[in-house]
PDB file of N, CA, C and O in Angstrom:
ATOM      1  N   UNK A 652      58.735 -18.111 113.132  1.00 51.00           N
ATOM      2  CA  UNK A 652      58.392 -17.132 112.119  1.00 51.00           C
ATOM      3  C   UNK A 652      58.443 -17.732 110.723  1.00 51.00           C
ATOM      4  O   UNK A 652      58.480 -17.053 109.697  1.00 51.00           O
ATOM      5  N   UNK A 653      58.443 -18.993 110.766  1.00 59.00           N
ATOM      6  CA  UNK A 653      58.054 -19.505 108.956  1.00 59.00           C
ATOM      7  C   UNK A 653      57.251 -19.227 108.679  1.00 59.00           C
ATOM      8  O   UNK A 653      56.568 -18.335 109.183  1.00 59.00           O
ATOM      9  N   UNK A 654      56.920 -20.135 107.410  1.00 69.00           N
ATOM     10  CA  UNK A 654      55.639 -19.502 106.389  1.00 69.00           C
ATOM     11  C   UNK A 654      54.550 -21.284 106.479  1.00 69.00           C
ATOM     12  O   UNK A 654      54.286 -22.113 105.608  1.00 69.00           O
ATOM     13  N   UNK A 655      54.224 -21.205 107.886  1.00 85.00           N
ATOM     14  CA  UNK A 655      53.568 -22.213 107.820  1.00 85.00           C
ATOM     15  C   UNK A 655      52.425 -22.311 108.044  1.00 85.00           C
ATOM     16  O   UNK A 655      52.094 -21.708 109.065  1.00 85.00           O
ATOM     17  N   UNK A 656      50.785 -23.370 106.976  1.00 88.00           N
ATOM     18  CA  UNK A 656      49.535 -22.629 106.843  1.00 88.00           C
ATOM     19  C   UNK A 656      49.049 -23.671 106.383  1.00 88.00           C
ATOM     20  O   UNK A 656      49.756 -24.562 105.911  1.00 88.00           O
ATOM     21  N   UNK A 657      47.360 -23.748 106.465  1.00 90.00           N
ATOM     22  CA  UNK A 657      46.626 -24.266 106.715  1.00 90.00           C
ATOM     23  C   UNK A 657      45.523 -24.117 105.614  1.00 90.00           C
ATOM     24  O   UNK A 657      45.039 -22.989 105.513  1.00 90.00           O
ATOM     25  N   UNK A 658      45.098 -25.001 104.850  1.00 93.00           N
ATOM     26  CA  UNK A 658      43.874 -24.773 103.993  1.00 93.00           C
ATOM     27  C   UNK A 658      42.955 -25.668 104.437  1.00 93.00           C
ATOM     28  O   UNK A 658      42.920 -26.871 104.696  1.00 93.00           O
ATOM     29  N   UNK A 659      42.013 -24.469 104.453  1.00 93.00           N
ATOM     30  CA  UNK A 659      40.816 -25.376 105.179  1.00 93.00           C
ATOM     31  C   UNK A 659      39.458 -24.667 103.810  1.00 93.00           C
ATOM     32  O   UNK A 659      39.262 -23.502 103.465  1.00 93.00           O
ATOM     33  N   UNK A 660      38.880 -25.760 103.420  1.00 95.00           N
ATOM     34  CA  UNK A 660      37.991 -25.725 102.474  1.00 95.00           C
ATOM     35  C   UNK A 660      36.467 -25.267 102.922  1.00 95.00           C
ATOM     36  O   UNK A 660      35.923 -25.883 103.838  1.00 95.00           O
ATOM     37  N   UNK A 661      35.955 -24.446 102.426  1.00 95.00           N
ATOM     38  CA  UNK A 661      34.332 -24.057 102.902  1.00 95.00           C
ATOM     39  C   UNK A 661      33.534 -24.805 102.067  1.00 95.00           C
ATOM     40  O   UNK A 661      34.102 -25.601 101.320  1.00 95.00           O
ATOM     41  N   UNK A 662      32.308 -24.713 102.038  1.00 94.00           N
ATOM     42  CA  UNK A 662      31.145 -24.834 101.059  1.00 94.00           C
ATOM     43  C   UNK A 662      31.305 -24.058  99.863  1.00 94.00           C
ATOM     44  O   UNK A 662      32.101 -23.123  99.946  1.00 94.00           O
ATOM     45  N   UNK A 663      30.666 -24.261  98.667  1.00 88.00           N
ATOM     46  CA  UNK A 663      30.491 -23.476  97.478  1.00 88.00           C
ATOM     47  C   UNK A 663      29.766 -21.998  98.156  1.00 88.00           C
ATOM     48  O   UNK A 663      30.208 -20.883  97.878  1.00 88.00           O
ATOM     49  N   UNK A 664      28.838 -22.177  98.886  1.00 92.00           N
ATOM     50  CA  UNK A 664      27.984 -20.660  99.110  1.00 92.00           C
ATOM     51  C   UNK A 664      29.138 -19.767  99.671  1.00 92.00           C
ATOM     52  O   UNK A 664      29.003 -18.594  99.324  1.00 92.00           O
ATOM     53  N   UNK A 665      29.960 -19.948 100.252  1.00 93.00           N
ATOM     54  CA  UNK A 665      31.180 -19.264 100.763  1.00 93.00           C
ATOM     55  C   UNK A 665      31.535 -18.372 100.194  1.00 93.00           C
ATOM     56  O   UNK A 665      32.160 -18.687  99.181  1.00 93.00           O
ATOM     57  N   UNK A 666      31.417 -17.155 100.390  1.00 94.00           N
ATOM     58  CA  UNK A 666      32.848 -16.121  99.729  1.00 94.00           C
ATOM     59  C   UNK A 666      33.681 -16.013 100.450  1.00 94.00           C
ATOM     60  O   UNK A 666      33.580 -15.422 101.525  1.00 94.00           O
ATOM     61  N   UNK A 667      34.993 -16.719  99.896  1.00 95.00           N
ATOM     62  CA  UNK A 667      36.211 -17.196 100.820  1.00 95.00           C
ATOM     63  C   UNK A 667      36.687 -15.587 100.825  1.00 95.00           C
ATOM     64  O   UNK A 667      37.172 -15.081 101.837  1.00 95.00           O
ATOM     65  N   UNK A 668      36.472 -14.761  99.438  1.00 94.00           N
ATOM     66  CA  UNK A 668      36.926 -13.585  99.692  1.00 94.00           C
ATOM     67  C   UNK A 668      36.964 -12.571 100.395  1.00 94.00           C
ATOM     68  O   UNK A 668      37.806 -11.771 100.804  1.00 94.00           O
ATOM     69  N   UNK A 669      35.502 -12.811 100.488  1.00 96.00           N
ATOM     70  CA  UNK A 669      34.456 -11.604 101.543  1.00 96.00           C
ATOM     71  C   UNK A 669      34.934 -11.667 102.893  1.00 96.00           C
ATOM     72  O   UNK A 669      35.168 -10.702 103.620  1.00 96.00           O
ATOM     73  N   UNK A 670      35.081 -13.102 103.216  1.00 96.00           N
ATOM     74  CA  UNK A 670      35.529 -13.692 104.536  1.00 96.00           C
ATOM     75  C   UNK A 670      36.775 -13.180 104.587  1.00 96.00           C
ATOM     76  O   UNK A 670      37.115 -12.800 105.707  1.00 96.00           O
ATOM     77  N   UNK A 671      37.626 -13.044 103.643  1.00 96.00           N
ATOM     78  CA  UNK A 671      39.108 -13.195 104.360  1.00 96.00           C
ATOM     79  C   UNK A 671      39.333 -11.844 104.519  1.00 96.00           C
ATOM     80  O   UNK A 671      40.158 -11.327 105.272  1.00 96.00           O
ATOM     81  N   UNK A 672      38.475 -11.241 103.693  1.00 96.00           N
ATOM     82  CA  UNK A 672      38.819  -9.638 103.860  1.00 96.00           C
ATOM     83  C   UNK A 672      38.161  -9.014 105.281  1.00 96.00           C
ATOM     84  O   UNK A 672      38.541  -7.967 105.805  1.00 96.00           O
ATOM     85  N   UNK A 673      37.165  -9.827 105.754  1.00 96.00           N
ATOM     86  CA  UNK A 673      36.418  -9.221 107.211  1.00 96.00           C
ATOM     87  C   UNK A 673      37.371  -9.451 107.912  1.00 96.00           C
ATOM     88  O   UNK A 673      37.892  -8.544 108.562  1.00 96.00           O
ATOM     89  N   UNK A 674      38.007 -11.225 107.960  1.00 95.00           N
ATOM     90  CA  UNK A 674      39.539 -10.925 108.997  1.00 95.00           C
ATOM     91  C   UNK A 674      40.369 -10.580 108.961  1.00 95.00           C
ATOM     92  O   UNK A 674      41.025 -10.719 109.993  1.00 95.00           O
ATOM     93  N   UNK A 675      41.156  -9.731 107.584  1.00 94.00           N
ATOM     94  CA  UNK A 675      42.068  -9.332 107.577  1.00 94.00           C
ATOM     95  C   UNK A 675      41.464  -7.756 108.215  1.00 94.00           C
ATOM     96  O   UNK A 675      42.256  -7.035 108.822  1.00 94.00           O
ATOM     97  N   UNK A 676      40.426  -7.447 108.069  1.00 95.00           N
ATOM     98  CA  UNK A 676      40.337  -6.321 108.870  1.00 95.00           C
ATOM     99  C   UNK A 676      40.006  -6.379 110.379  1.00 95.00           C
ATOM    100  O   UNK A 676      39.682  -5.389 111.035  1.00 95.00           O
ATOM    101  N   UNK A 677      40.100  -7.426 110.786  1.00 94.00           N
ATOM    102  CA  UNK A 677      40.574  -7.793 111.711  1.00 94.00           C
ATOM    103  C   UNK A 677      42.186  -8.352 112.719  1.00 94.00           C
ATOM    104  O   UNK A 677      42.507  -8.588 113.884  1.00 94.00           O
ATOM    105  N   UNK A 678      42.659  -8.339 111.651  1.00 90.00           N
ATOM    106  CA  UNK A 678      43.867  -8.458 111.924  1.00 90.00           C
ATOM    107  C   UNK A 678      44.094  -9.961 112.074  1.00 90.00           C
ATOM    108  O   UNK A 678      44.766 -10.511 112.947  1.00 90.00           O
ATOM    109  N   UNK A 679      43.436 -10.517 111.098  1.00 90.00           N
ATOM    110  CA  UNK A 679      44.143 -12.358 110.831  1.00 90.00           C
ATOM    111  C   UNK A 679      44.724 -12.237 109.752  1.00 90.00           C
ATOM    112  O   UNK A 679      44.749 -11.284 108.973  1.00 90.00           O
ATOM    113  N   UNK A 680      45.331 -13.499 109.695  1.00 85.00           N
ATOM    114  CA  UNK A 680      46.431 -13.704 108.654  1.00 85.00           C
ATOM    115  C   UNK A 680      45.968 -14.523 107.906  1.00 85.00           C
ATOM    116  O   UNK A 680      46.343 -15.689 108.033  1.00 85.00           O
ATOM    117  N   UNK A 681      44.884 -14.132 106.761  1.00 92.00           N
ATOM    118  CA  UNK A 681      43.554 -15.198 105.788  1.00 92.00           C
ATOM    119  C   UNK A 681      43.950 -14.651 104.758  1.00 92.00           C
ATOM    120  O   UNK A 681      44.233 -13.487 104.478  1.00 92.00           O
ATOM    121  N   UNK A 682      43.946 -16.026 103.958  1.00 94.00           N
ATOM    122  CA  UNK A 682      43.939 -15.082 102.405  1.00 94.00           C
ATOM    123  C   UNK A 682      42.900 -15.896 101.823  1.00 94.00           C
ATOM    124  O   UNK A 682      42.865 -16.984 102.398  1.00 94.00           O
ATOM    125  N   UNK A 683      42.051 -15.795 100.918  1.00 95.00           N
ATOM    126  CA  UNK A 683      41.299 -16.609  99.993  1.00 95.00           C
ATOM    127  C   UNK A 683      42.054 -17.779  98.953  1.00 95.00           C
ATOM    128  O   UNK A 683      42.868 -17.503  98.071  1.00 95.00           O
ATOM    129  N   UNK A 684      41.496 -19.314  99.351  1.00 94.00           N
ATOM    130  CA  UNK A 684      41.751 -19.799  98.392  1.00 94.00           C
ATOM    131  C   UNK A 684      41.921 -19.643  96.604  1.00 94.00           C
ATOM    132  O   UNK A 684      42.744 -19.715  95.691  1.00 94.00           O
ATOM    133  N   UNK A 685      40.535 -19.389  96.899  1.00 91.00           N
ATOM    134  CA  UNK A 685      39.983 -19.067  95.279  1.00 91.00           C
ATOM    135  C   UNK A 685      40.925 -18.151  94.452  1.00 91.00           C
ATOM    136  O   UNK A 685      41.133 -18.489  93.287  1.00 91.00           O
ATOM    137  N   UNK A 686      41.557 -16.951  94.964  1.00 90.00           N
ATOM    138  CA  UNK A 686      42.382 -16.444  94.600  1.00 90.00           C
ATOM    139  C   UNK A 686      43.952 -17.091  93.461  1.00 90.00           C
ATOM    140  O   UNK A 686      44.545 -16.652  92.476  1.00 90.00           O
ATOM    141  N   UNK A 687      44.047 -18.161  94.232  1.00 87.00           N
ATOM    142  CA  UNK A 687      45.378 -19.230  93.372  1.00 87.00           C
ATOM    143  C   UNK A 687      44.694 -19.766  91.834  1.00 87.00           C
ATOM    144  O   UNK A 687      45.360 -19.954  90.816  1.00 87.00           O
ATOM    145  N   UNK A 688      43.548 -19.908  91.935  1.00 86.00           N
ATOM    146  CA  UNK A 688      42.701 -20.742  90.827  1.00 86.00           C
ATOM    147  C   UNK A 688      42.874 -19.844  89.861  1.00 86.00           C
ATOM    148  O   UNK A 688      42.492 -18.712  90.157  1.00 86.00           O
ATOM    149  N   UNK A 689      43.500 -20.040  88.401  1.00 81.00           N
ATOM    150  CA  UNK A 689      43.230 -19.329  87.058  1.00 81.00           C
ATOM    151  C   UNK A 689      42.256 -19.950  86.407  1.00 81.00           C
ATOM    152  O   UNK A 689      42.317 -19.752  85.193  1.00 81.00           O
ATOM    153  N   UNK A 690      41.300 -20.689  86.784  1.00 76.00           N
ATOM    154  CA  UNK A 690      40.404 -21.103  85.825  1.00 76.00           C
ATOM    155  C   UNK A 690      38.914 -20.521  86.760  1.00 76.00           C
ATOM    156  O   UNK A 690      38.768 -19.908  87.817  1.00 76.00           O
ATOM    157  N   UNK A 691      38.269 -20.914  86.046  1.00 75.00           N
ATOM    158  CA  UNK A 691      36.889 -20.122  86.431  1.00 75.00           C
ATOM    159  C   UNK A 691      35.808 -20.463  87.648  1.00 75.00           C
ATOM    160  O   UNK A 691      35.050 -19.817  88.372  1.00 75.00           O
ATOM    161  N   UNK A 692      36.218 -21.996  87.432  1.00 74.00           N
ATOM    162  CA  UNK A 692      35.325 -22.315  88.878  1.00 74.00           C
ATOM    163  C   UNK A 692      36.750 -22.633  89.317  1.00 74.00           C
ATOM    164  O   UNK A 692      37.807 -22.800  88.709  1.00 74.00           O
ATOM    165  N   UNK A 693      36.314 -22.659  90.861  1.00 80.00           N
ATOM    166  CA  UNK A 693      37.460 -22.526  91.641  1.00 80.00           C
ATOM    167  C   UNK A 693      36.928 -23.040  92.963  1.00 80.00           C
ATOM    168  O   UNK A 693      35.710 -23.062  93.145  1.00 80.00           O
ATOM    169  N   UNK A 694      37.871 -23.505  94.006  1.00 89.00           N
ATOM    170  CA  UNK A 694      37.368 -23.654  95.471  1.00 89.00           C
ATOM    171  C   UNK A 694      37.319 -22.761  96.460  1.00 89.00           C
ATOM    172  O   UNK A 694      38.306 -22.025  96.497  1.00 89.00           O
ATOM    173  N   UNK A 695      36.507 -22.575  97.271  1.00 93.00           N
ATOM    174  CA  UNK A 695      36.524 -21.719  98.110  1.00 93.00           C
ATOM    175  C   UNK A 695      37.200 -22.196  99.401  1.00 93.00           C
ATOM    176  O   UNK A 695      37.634 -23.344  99.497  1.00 93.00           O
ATOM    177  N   UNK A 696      37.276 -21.350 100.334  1.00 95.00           N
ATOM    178  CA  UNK A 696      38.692 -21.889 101.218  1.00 95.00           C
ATOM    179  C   UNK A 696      39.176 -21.366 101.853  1.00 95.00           C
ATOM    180  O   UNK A 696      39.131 -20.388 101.106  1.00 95.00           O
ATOM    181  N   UNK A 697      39.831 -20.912 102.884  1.00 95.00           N
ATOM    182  CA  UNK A 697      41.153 -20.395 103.814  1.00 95.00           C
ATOM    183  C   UNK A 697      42.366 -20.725 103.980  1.00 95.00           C
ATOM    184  O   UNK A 697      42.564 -21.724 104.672  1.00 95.00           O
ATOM    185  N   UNK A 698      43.488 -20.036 103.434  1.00 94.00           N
ATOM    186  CA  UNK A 698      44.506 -20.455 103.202  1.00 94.00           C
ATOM    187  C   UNK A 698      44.878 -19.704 104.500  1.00 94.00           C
ATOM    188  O   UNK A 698      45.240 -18.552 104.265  1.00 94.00           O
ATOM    189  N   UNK A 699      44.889 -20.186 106.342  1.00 91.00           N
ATOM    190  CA  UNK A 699      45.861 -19.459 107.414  1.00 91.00           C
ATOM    191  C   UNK A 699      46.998 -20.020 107.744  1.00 91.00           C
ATOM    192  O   UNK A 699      47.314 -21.205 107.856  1.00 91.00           O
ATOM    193  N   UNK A 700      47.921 -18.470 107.974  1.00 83.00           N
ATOM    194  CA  UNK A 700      48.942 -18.623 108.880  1.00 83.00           C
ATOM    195  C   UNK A 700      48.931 -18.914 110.249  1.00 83.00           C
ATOM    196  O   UNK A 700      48.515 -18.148 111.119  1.00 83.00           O
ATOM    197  N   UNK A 701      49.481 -20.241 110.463  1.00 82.00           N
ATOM    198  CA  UNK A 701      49.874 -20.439 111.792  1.00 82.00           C
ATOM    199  C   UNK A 701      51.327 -20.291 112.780  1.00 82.00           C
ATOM    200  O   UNK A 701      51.392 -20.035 113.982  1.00 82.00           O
ATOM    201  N   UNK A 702      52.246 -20.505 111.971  1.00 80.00           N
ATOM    202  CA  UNK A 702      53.729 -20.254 112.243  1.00 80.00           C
ATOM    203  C   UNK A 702      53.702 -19.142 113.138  1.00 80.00           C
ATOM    204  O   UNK A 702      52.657 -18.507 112.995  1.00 80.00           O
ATOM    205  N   UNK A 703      54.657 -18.548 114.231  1.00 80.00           N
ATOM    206  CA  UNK A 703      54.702 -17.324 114.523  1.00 80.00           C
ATOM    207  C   UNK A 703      53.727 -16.908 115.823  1.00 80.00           C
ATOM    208  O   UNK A 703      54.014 -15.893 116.457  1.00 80.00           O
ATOM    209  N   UNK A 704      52.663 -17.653 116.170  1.00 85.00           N
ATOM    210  CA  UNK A 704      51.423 -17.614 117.409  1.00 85.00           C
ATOM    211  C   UNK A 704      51.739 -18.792 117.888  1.00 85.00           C
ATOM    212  O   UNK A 704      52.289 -19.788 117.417  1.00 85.00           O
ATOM    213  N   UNK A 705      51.115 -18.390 119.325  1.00 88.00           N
ATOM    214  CA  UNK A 705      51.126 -18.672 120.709  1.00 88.00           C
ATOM    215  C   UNK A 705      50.011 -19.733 120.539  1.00 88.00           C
ATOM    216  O   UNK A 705      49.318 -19.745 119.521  1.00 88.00           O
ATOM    217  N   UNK A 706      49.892 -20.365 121.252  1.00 90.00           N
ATOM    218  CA  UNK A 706      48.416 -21.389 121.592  1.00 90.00           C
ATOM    219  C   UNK A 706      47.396 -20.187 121.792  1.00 90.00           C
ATOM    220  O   UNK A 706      46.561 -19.999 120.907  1.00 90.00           O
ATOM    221  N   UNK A 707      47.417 -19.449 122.797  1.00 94.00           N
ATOM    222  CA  UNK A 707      46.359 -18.055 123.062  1.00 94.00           C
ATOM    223  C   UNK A 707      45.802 -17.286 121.635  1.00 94.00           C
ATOM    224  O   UNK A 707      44.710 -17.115 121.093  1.00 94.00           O
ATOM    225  N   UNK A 708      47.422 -16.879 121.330  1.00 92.00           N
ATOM    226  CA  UNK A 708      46.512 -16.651 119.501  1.00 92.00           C
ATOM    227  C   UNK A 708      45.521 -17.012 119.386  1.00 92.00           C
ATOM    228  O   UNK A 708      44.392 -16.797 119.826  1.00 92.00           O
ATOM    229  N   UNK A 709      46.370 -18.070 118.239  1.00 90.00           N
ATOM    230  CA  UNK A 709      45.254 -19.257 117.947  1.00 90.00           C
ATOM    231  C   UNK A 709      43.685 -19.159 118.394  1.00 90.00           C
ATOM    232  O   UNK A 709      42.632 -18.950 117.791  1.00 90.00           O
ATOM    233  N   UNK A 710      44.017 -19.391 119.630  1.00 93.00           N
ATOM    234  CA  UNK A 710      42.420 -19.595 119.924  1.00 93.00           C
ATOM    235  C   UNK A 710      41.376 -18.577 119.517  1.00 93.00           C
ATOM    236  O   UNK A 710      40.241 -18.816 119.106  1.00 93.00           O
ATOM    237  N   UNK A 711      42.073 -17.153 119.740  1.00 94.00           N
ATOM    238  CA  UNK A 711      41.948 -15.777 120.207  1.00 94.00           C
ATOM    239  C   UNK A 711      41.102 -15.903 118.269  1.00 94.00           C
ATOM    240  O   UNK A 711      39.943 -15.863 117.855  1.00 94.00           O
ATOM    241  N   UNK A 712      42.551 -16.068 117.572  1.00 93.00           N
ATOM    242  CA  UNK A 712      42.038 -16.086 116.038  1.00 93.00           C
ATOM    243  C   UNK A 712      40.796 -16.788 115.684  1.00 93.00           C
ATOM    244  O   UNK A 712      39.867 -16.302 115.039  1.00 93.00           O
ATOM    245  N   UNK A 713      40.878 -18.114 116.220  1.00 92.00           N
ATOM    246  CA  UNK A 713      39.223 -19.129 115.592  1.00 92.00           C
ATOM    247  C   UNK A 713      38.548 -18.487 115.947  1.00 92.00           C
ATOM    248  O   UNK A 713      37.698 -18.166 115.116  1.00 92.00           O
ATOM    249  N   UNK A 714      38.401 -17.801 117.457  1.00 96.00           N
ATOM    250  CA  UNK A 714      36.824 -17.224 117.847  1.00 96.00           C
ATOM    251  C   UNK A 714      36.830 -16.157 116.816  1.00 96.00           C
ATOM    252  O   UNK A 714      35.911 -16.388 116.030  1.00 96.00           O
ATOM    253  N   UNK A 715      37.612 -14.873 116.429  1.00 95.00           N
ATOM    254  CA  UNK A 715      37.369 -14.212 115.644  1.00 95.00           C
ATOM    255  C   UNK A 715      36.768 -14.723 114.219  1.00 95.00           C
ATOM    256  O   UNK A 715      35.811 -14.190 113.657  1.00 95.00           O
ATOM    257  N   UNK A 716      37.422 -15.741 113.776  1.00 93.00           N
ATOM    258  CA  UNK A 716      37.121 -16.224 112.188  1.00 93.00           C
ATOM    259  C   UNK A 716      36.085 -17.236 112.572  1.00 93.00           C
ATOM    260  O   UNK A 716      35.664 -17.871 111.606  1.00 93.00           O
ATOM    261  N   UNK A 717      35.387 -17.658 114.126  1.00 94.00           N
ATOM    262  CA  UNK A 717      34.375 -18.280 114.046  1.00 94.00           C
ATOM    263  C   UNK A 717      33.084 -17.048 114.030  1.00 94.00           C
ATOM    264  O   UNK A 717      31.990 -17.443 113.626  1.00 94.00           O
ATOM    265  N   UNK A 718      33.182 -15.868 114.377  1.00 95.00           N
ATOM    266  CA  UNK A 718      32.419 -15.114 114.617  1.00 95.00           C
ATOM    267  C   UNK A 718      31.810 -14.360 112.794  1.00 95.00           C
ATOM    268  O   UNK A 718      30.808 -14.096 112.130  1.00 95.00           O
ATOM    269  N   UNK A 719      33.009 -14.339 112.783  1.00 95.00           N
ATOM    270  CA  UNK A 719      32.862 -13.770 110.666  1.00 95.00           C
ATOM    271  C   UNK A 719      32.204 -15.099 110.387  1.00 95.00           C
ATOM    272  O   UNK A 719      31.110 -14.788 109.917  1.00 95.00           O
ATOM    273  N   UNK A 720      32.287 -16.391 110.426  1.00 91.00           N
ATOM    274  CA  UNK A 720      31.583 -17.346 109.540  1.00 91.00           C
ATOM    275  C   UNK A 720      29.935 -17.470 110.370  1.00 91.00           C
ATOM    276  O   UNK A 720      29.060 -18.198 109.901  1.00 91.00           O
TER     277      UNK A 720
END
């Protein structure tokens, strides 16, 4: 149950936001990179939680967040 996570970088066309909000309504644990950035351009990105899941998760999660991308 730590706080342990994964940034994985998209393309510029990406809305890391749009994205993270389709899986969080899905029930993943995504937050948007871009979000940390105070300056104006920023990276787009997935900041996930992995800590806490099973191998099955996991998997269970990519197909979901492969299906949103």
């Amino acid at each position: 149950d730590g706080g342990m996570h994964g940034v994985f970088l998209l393309a510029p066309e990406y809305d890391d936001r749009q994205i993270a909000e389709l899986a969080i309504d899905r029930g993943l644990g995504v937050r948007p990179l871009s979000y940390y950035y105070d300056q104006e351009q920023s990276q787009s990105g997935l900041i996930i939680g992995f800590a806490g899941y099973n191998e099955s998760q996991i998997d269970k999660g990519l197909k979901i967040l492969g299906e949103i991308l």
